[in-house]
Amino acid sequence: MPNEVMGDAMGVVVVGSANMDVVTRVPRIPGPGETLLALSFARGGGGKGANQAVAAARAGGAQTVFVGALGRDADGDALREGLADAGVDTGVISVSDAPTGTALISVAEDGENAIVVVGGANADFTELSGEQRERVGQADVLLAQLEIAPEVVLAAAQARSEGATFVLNAAPSAPLSEQMWAEVDVLVVNEHEAADLAESLGAPDRDLDAAVDRLAERVSALVVTLGGKGCLVLQDRRRTQVPAVRVTPVDTTGAGDTFVGVLGARLALGDDLVEAARWGSVAAALAVQRPGAQDGVPHADEVRAAR
């Protein structure tokens, strides 16, 4: 059984974005030109990178370092504090003169959401410092997404040590360079991102099975999340369907990030990819029953008890 003691755990380094989420709860997602009165308003930590770092540390139980950028402002201070409270090492976060990134989120009563992101300091994060490269080189699992400059993600992948696993959550959708494809050990996408990536590789249509086949030609390990249908894990051409945990969602914001962060943590702790995906699915199911991206991330003992 893998060691789950934080002090002895192998490490995850998450390279990515951090945002202050400004969340309004609304009866439904407004259409073009429509004005709605919000039911409530809240602020909280967000950004794919920071969300996944919180999930890796709090729900996954792995030692976790976050590499990203925050502004010299109150939002940056609050996000740094929130990461630290979750057990994330914040010692190599860059400080930018740009404002901290912001996400404007509307959450409907059925749990669905619509999000607009203002990059801010994330857009100003264009290269790794020497200290950040050093921490990346110490990772057992490097986890990244596509909300920051692709050159930073690629530089991090190339800076990891031999034997370290690079997990790329290719979200939001964007074509990958040949250099990036060559670095990816585990690709994690949802079904829409899978279709987008396959299309960028010349797939003739947006059929999910065809997309999965095309992506499996480029990576040895692939995880496709399917919402309420669970996820599909492909490794060395073997397919495993991991079912979802049936719950009634309150807020789906950050659920995918919870899945990915926990998956990365469990890989670092020694689980195989299918088992790591099972942990991620349970953690995501717990997360959607609570409001907030980072606030909704469960603790590792809750995930363990729900398995």
mmCIF file of C-alpha atoms in Angstrom:
data_model
loop_
_atom_site.group_PDB
_atom_site.id
_atom_site.type_symbol
_atom_site.label_atom_id
_atom_site.label_comp_id
_atom_site.label_asym_id
_atom_site.label_seq_id
_atom_site.Cartn_x
_atom_site.Cartn_y
_atom_site.Cartn_z
ATOM 1 C CA MET A 1 0.000 0.000 0.000
ATOM 2 C CA PRO A 2 1.440 3.465 -0.885
ATOM 3 C CA ASN A 3 2.640 5.677 1.898
ATOM 4 C CA GLU A 4 0.000 8.301 2.684
ATOM 5 C CA VAL A 5 1.883 10.161 5.423
ATOM 6 C CA MET A 6 2.389 13.761 4.328
ATOM 7 C CA GLY A 7 5.923 13.946 5.696
ATOM 8 C CA ASP A 8 7.037 10.889 3.696
ATOM 9 C CA ALA A 9 4.884 11.367 0.614
ATOM 10 C CA MET A 10 6.414 11.798 -2.814
ATOM 11 C CA GLY A 11 5.910 15.226 -4.311
ATOM 12 C CA VAL A 12 3.628 16.922 -6.796
ATOM 13 C CA VAL A 13 4.614 20.227 -8.407
ATOM 14 C CA VAL A 14 1.705 22.053 -10.026
ATOM 15 C CA VAL A 15 2.553 24.707 -12.619
ATOM 16 C CA GLY A 16 -0.409 26.850 -13.562
ATOM 17 C CA SER A 17 -2.843 29.679 -12.973
ATOM 18 C CA ALA A 18 -4.330 31.230 -9.851
ATOM 19 C CA ASN A 19 -7.445 33.410 -9.861
ATOM 20 C CA MET A 20 -9.736 35.108 -7.436
ATOM 21 C CA ASP A 21 -13.164 33.692 -8.266
ATOM 22 C CA VAL A 22 -16.041 36.183 -8.135
ATOM 23 C CA VAL A 23 -19.128 34.002 -8.034
ATOM 24 C CA THR A 24 -22.786 34.924 -8.478
ATOM 25 C CA ARG A 25 -25.494 32.326 -8.024
ATOM 26 C CA VAL A 26 -28.301 32.835 -10.532
ATOM 27 C CA PRO A 27 -31.591 31.106 -11.394
ATOM 28 C CA ARG A 28 -30.098 30.097 -14.763
ATOM 29 C CA ILE A 29 -27.175 31.037 -16.976
ATOM 30 C CA PRO A 30 -28.218 34.285 -18.725
ATOM 31 C CA GLY A 31 -28.561 34.383 -22.489
ATOM 32 C CA PRO A 32 -27.143 37.087 -24.804
ATOM 33 C CA GLY A 33 -28.473 40.522 -23.841
ATOM 34 C CA GLU A 34 -30.255 39.189 -20.762
ATOM 35 C CA THR A 35 -29.971 40.715 -17.272
ATOM 36 C CA LEU A 36 -30.652 38.586 -14.193
ATOM 37 C CA LEU A 37 -30.726 39.414 -10.498
ATOM 38 C CA ALA A 38 -28.229 37.282 -8.579
ATOM 39 C CA LEU A 39 -29.356 35.123 -5.683
ATOM 40 C CA SER A 40 -26.019 35.505 -3.882
ATOM 41 C CA PHE A 41 -22.418 36.690 -4.309
ATOM 42 C CA ALA A 42 -19.115 35.296 -3.015
ATOM 43 C CA ARG A 43 -15.358 35.476 -3.565
ATOM 44 C CA GLY A 44 -12.947 32.564 -3.237
ATOM 45 C CA GLY A 45 -9.772 30.959 -4.517
ATOM 46 C CA GLY A 46 -9.726 29.592 -8.059
ATOM 47 C CA GLY A 47 -7.676 29.112 -11.206
ATOM 48 C CA LYS A 48 -7.004 25.663 -12.650
ATOM 49 C CA GLY A 49 -3.464 25.453 -11.331
ATOM 50 C CA ALA A 50 -4.252 26.612 -7.815
ATOM 51 C CA ASN A 51 -7.403 24.460 -7.685
ATOM 52 C CA GLN A 52 -5.440 21.368 -8.659
ATOM 53 C CA ALA A 53 -2.711 22.165 -6.137
ATOM 54 C CA VAL A 54 -5.286 22.436 -3.336
ATOM 55 C CA ALA A 55 -6.854 19.146 -4.457
ATOM 56 C CA ALA A 56 -3.492 17.361 -4.625
ATOM 57 C CA ALA A 57 -2.582 18.455 -1.094
ATOM 58 C CA ARG A 58 -5.931 18.424 0.728
ATOM 59 C CA ALA A 59 -7.846 15.628 -0.996
ATOM 60 C CA GLY A 60 -4.976 13.618 -2.478
ATOM 61 C CA GLY A 61 -2.680 13.703 0.551
ATOM 62 C CA ALA A 62 0.568 14.428 -1.321
ATOM 63 C CA GLN A 63 3.248 16.999 -0.622
ATOM 64 C CA THR A 64 2.460 19.724 -3.142
ATOM 65 C CA VAL A 65 4.272 22.791 -4.466
ATOM 66 C CA PHE A 66 2.511 25.471 -6.519
ATOM 67 C CA VAL A 67 4.418 27.338 -9.232
ATOM 68 C CA GLY A 68 2.514 30.329 -10.611
ATOM 69 C CA ALA A 69 2.132 34.098 -10.336
ATOM 70 C CA LEU A 70 0.104 36.434 -8.123
ATOM 71 C CA GLY A 71 -0.266 40.201 -8.100
ATOM 72 C CA ARG A 72 0.936 42.583 -5.398
ATOM 73 C CA ASP A 73 -2.596 43.074 -4.136
ATOM 74 C CA ALA A 74 -5.094 41.900 -1.556
ATOM 75 C CA ASP A 75 -6.407 39.147 -3.838
ATOM 76 C CA GLY A 76 -2.885 37.798 -4.243
ATOM 77 C CA ASP A 77 -2.361 37.793 -0.490
ATOM 78 C CA ALA A 78 -5.679 35.992 0.046
ATOM 79 C CA LEU A 79 -4.911 33.337 -2.567
ATOM 80 C CA ARG A 80 -1.456 32.687 -1.154
ATOM 81 C CA GLU A 81 -2.947 32.287 2.323
ATOM 82 C CA GLY A 82 -5.628 29.922 1.029
ATOM 83 C CA LEU A 83 -3.065 27.708 -0.695
ATOM 84 C CA ALA A 84 -0.911 27.575 2.423
ATOM 85 C CA ASP A 85 -3.926 26.718 4.587
ATOM 86 C CA ALA A 86 -4.607 23.745 2.286
ATOM 87 C CA GLY A 87 -1.061 22.481 2.841
ATOM 88 C CA VAL A 88 0.449 23.727 -0.417
ATOM 89 C CA ASP A 89 4.043 25.003 -0.468
ATOM 90 C CA THR A 90 3.835 28.602 -1.767
ATOM 91 C CA GLY A 91 7.526 29.475 -1.472
ATOM 92 C CA VAL A 92 8.303 29.838 -5.187
ATOM 93 C CA ILE A 93 5.217 31.737 -6.397
ATOM 94 C CA SER A 94 6.204 34.695 -8.605
ATOM 95 C CA VAL A 95 4.991 38.176 -7.694
ATOM 96 C CA SER A 96 3.789 40.312 -10.603
ATOM 97 C CA ASP A 97 3.075 43.999 -11.040
ATOM 98 C CA ALA A 98 -0.063 42.938 -12.943
ATOM 99 C CA PRO A 99 -3.209 42.422 -10.854
ATOM 100 C CA THR A 100 -4.005 38.936 -9.627
ATOM 101 C CA GLY A 101 -6.040 36.921 -12.120
ATOM 102 C CA THR A 102 -9.810 37.050 -11.782
ATOM 103 C CA ALA A 103 -12.591 34.677 -12.854
ATOM 104 C CA LEU A 104 -16.162 35.942 -13.176
ATOM 105 C CA ILE A 105 -18.443 32.953 -12.584
ATOM 106 C CA SER A 106 -22.187 32.517 -12.805
ATOM 107 C CA VAL A 107 -23.558 29.354 -11.162
ATOM 108 C CA ALA A 108 -27.109 28.268 -11.985
ATOM 109 C CA GLU A 109 -29.465 26.538 -9.578
ATOM 110 C CA ASP A 110 -28.901 23.211 -11.380
ATOM 111 C CA GLY A 111 -25.155 23.474 -10.667
ATOM 112 C CA GLU A 112 -24.028 24.410 -14.183
ATOM 113 C CA ASN A 113 -21.732 27.401 -14.628
ATOM 114 C CA ALA A 114 -20.430 29.983 -17.096
ATOM 115 C CA ILE A 115 -16.967 31.494 -16.588
ATOM 116 C CA VAL A 116 -15.037 34.485 -17.954
ATOM 117 C CA VAL A 117 -11.346 34.659 -16.968
ATOM 118 C CA VAL A 118 -9.170 37.787 -16.793
ATOM 119 C CA GLY A 119 -5.561 36.595 -16.956
ATOM 120 C CA GLY A 120 -3.806 39.366 -15.023
ATOM 121 C CA ALA A 121 -0.655 38.036 -13.334
ATOM 122 C CA ASN A 122 -1.163 34.673 -15.029
ATOM 123 C CA ALA A 123 -0.676 36.327 -18.424
ATOM 124 C CA ASP A 124 2.454 38.037 -17.065
ATOM 125 C CA PHE A 125 3.958 34.654 -16.097
ATOM 126 C CA THR A 126 6.102 33.985 -19.166
ATOM 127 C CA GLU A 127 9.171 32.181 -17.813
ATOM 128 C CA LEU A 128 10.316 30.060 -14.884
ATOM 129 C CA SER A 129 12.794 31.442 -12.379
ATOM 130 C CA GLY A 130 15.853 29.406 -11.436
ATOM 131 C CA GLU A 131 14.285 28.534 -8.106
ATOM 132 C CA GLN A 132 11.075 27.412 -9.795
ATOM 133 C CA ARG A 133 13.043 25.187 -12.193
ATOM 134 C CA GLU A 134 14.826 23.662 -9.228
ATOM 135 C CA ARG A 135 11.536 22.782 -7.523
ATOM 136 C CA VAL A 136 10.158 21.314 -10.743
ATOM 137 C CA GLY A 137 13.266 19.154 -10.937
ATOM 138 C CA GLN A 138 12.436 17.713 -7.519
ATOM 139 C CA ALA A 139 8.918 16.594 -8.495
ATOM 140 C CA ASP A 140 7.826 12.987 -8.757
ATOM 141 C CA VAL A 141 4.747 14.194 -10.638
ATOM 142 C CA LEU A 142 4.591 17.450 -12.587
ATOM 143 C CA LEU A 143 1.039 18.635 -13.219
ATOM 144 C CA ALA A 144 0.145 21.472 -15.606
ATOM 145 C CA GLN A 145 -2.783 22.934 -17.551
ATOM 146 C CA LEU A 146 -3.145 25.458 -20.394
ATOM 147 C CA GLU A 147 -4.325 28.630 -18.597
ATOM 148 C CA ILE A 148 -0.767 30.001 -18.634
ATOM 149 C CA ALA A 149 1.707 30.546 -21.469
ATOM 150 C CA PRO A 150 2.461 27.256 -23.267
ATOM 151 C CA GLU A 151 6.171 28.072 -23.280
ATOM 152 C CA VAL A 152 6.137 28.003 -19.457
ATOM 153 C CA VAL A 153 4.388 24.623 -19.434
ATOM 154 C CA LEU A 154 6.896 23.239 -21.947
ATOM 155 C CA ALA A 155 9.858 24.657 -20.016
ATOM 156 C CA ALA A 156 8.558 22.988 -16.848
ATOM 157 C CA ALA A 157 8.094 19.662 -18.622
ATOM 158 C CA GLN A 158 11.640 19.827 -19.943
ATOM 159 C CA ALA A 159 12.986 20.766 -16.487
ATOM 160 C CA ARG A 160 11.558 17.709 -14.705
ATOM 161 C CA SER A 161 13.908 14.977 -13.619
ATOM 162 C CA GLU A 162 14.334 11.673 -15.404
ATOM 163 C CA GLY A 163 11.614 9.319 -14.253
ATOM 164 C CA ALA A 164 9.231 12.093 -13.168
ATOM 165 C CA THR A 165 5.724 11.840 -14.636
ATOM 166 C CA PHE A 166 4.318 14.800 -16.583
ATOM 167 C CA VAL A 167 0.521 14.956 -16.351
ATOM 168 C CA LEU A 168 -0.975 17.521 -18.732
ATOM 169 C CA ASN A 169 -4.568 18.597 -18.284
ATOM 170 C CA ALA A 170 -5.058 20.086 -21.754
ATOM 171 C CA ALA A 171 -7.626 22.658 -20.640
ATOM 172 C CA PRO A 172 -8.795 25.042 -21.856
ATOM 173 C CA SER A 173 -8.621 23.542 -25.352
ATOM 174 C CA ALA A 174 -5.604 24.471 -27.453
ATOM 175 C CA PRO A 175 -3.505 22.643 -30.053
ATOM 176 C CA LEU A 176 -0.267 21.191 -28.680
ATOM 177 C CA SER A 177 3.124 21.644 -30.301
ATOM 178 C CA GLU A 178 5.139 18.605 -31.344
ATOM 179 C CA GLN A 179 7.559 19.444 -28.520
ATOM 180 C CA MET A 180 4.717 19.332 -26.005
ATOM 181 C CA TRP A 181 3.334 16.052 -27.333
ATOM 182 C CA ALA A 182 6.797 14.534 -26.942
ATOM 183 C CA GLU A 183 6.869 15.414 -23.226
ATOM 184 C CA VAL A 184 3.401 14.237 -22.134
ATOM 185 C CA ASP A 185 3.260 11.051 -20.047
ATOM 186 C CA VAL A 186 -0.423 11.255 -19.045
ATOM 187 C CA LEU A 187 -2.954 13.374 -20.934
ATOM 188 C CA VAL A 188 -6.180 14.340 -19.134
ATOM 189 C CA VAL A 189 -9.053 15.905 -21.093
ATOM 190 C CA ASN A 190 -12.821 16.037 -21.026
ATOM 191 C CA GLU A 191 -14.779 14.784 -24.026
ATOM 192 C CA HIS A 192 -14.968 18.240 -25.662
ATOM 193 C CA GLU A 193 -11.241 18.856 -25.227
ATOM 194 C CA ALA A 194 -10.558 15.357 -26.577
ATOM 195 C CA ALA A 195 -12.527 16.165 -29.735
ATOM 196 C CA ASP A 196 -10.766 19.531 -30.102
ATOM 197 C CA LEU A 197 -7.314 17.987 -29.765
ATOM 198 C CA ALA A 198 -8.120 15.159 -32.146
ATOM 199 C CA GLU A 199 -9.439 17.693 -34.664
ATOM 200 C CA SER A 200 -6.155 19.607 -34.400
ATOM 201 C CA LEU A 201 -4.414 16.330 -35.311
ATOM 202 C CA GLY A 202 -6.539 15.931 -38.423
ATOM 203 C CA ALA A 203 -9.358 13.724 -37.139
ATOM 204 C CA PRO A 204 -12.218 13.909 -39.679
ATOM 205 C CA ASP A 205 -15.098 14.335 -37.230
ATOM 206 C CA ARG A 206 -15.840 14.926 -33.540
ATOM 207 C CA ASP A 207 -16.859 11.357 -32.679
ATOM 208 C CA LEU A 208 -15.543 10.562 -29.193
ATOM 209 C CA ASP A 209 -14.345 7.042 -30.005
ATOM 210 C CA ALA A 210 -12.464 8.320 -33.025
ATOM 211 C CA ALA A 211 -10.986 11.135 -30.949
ATOM 212 C CA VAL A 212 -9.834 8.721 -28.265
ATOM 213 C CA ASP A 213 -8.208 6.486 -30.877
ATOM 214 C CA ARG A 214 -6.380 9.441 -32.410
ATOM 215 C CA LEU A 215 -5.115 10.721 -29.040
ATOM 216 C CA ALA A 216 -4.024 7.216 -28.027
ATOM 217 C CA GLU A 217 -1.670 7.284 -31.011
ATOM 218 C CA ARG A 218 0.186 10.223 -29.440
ATOM 219 C CA VAL A 219 0.363 9.333 -25.741
ATOM 220 C CA SER A 220 0.812 6.085 -23.834
ATOM 221 C CA ALA A 221 -1.646 7.087 -21.103
ATOM 222 C CA LEU A 222 -4.909 8.981 -21.542
ATOM 223 C CA VAL A 223 -7.765 9.885 -19.210
ATOM 224 C CA VAL A 224 -11.011 11.258 -20.686
ATOM 225 C CA THR A 225 -13.474 12.593 -18.128
ATOM 226 C CA LEU A 226 -17.126 12.093 -19.041
ATOM 227 C CA GLY A 227 -19.036 14.030 -16.380
ATOM 228 C CA GLY A 228 -21.826 11.946 -14.921
ATOM 229 C CA LYS A 229 -20.629 8.914 -16.916
ATOM 230 C CA GLY A 230 -17.318 8.740 -15.066
ATOM 231 C CA CYS A 231 -14.065 8.576 -16.996
ATOM 232 C CA LEU A 232 -12.242 6.436 -19.522
ATOM 233 C CA VAL A 233 -8.659 5.395 -18.801
ATOM 234 C CA LEU A 234 -6.403 4.188 -21.608
ATOM 235 C CA GLN A 235 -2.929 2.896 -20.872
ATOM 236 C CA ASP A 236 -0.869 0.941 -23.383
ATOM 237 C CA ARG A 237 -4.063 0.587 -25.457
ATOM 238 C CA ARG A 238 -6.010 -1.034 -22.600
ATOM 239 C CA ARG A 239 -9.343 0.690 -21.881
ATOM 240 C CA THR A 240 -10.926 0.848 -18.430
ATOM 241 C CA GLN A 241 -14.214 2.592 -17.687
ATOM 242 C CA VAL A 242 -14.267 4.148 -14.205
ATOM 243 C CA PRO A 243 -17.862 4.874 -13.158
ATOM 244 C CA ALA A 244 -18.964 8.158 -11.627
ATOM 245 C CA VAL A 245 -20.321 8.417 -8.107
ATOM 246 C CA ARG A 246 -24.002 9.402 -8.360
ATOM 247 C CA VAL A 247 -24.707 12.655 -6.525
ATOM 248 C CA THR A 248 -26.884 15.746 -6.844
ATOM 249 C CA PRO A 249 -24.588 18.631 -7.827
ATOM 250 C CA VAL A 250 -24.705 21.982 -6.057
ATOM 251 C CA ASP A 251 -21.822 23.656 -7.904
ATOM 252 C CA THR A 252 -19.718 22.001 -10.615
ATOM 253 C CA THR A 253 -17.076 24.762 -10.567
ATOM 254 C CA GLY A 254 -13.663 23.194 -10.032
ATOM 255 C CA ALA A 255 -14.885 19.589 -10.040
ATOM 256 C CA GLY A 256 -12.645 18.679 -12.959
ATOM 257 C CA ASP A 257 -9.705 20.333 -11.235
ATOM 258 C CA THR A 258 -10.383 18.322 -8.088
ATOM 259 C CA PHE A 259 -10.316 15.142 -10.182
ATOM 260 C CA VAL A 260 -7.040 16.055 -11.879
ATOM 261 C CA GLY A 261 -5.293 17.223 -8.706
ATOM 262 C CA VAL A 262 -6.206 14.054 -6.833
ATOM 263 C CA LEU A 263 -5.204 11.882 -9.776
ATOM 264 C CA GLY A 264 -1.762 13.541 -9.806
ATOM 265 C CA ALA A 265 -1.397 13.119 -6.049
ATOM 266 C CA ARG A 266 -2.326 9.453 -6.123
ATOM 267 C CA LEU A 267 0.164 8.791 -8.926
ATOM 268 C CA ALA A 268 2.841 10.450 -6.792
ATOM 269 C CA LEU A 269 1.835 8.236 -3.876
ATOM 270 C CA GLY A 270 2.314 5.103 -5.959
ATOM 271 C CA ASP A 271 -1.159 4.221 -7.252
ATOM 272 C CA ASP A 272 -1.584 3.016 -10.824
ATOM 273 C CA LEU A 273 -3.517 5.210 -13.233
ATOM 274 C CA VAL A 274 -6.861 3.414 -12.885
ATOM 275 C CA GLU A 275 -6.753 3.526 -9.092
ATOM 276 C CA ALA A 276 -5.719 7.191 -9.191
ATOM 277 C CA ALA A 277 -8.713 7.915 -11.439
ATOM 278 C CA ARG A 278 -11.017 6.159 -8.991
ATOM 279 C CA TRP A 279 -9.768 8.395 -6.180
ATOM 280 C CA GLY A 280 -10.235 11.436 -8.420
ATOM 281 C CA SER A 281 -13.807 10.453 -9.283
ATOM 282 C CA VAL A 282 -14.803 10.106 -5.632
ATOM 283 C CA ALA A 283 -13.161 13.420 -4.715
ATOM 284 C CA ALA A 284 -14.905 15.214 -7.594
ATOM 285 C CA ALA A 285 -18.272 13.777 -6.544
ATOM 286 C CA LEU A 286 -17.783 15.176 -3.054
ATOM 287 C CA ALA A 287 -16.641 18.534 -4.462
ATOM 288 C CA VAL A 288 -19.748 19.135 -6.605
ATOM 289 C CA GLN A 289 -21.954 18.876 -3.520
ATOM 290 C CA ARG A 290 -20.355 22.021 -2.067
ATOM 291 C CA PRO A 291 -20.046 25.587 -3.355
ATOM 292 C CA GLY A 292 -16.733 27.042 -4.494
ATOM 293 C CA ALA A 293 -13.774 25.754 -6.493
ATOM 294 C CA GLN A 294 -11.212 25.472 -3.688
ATOM 295 C CA ASP A 295 -13.667 25.737 -0.797
ATOM 296 C CA GLY A 296 -15.472 22.676 -2.145
ATOM 297 C CA VAL A 297 -12.379 20.425 -2.257
ATOM 298 C CA PRO A 298 -12.799 17.616 0.299
ATOM 299 C CA HIS A 299 -10.172 16.306 2.712
ATOM 300 C CA ALA A 300 -8.350 13.031 2.120
ATOM 301 C CA ASP A 301 -10.091 11.263 5.015
ATOM 302 C CA GLU A 302 -13.478 12.172 3.492
ATOM 303 C CA VAL A 303 -12.446 10.746 0.132
ATOM 304 C CA ARG A 304 -11.131 7.579 1.743
ATOM 305 C CA ALA A 305 -14.350 7.107 3.726
ATOM 306 C CA ALA A 306 -16.501 7.563 0.583
ATOM 307 C CA ARG A 307 -14.648 4.951 -1.491
#
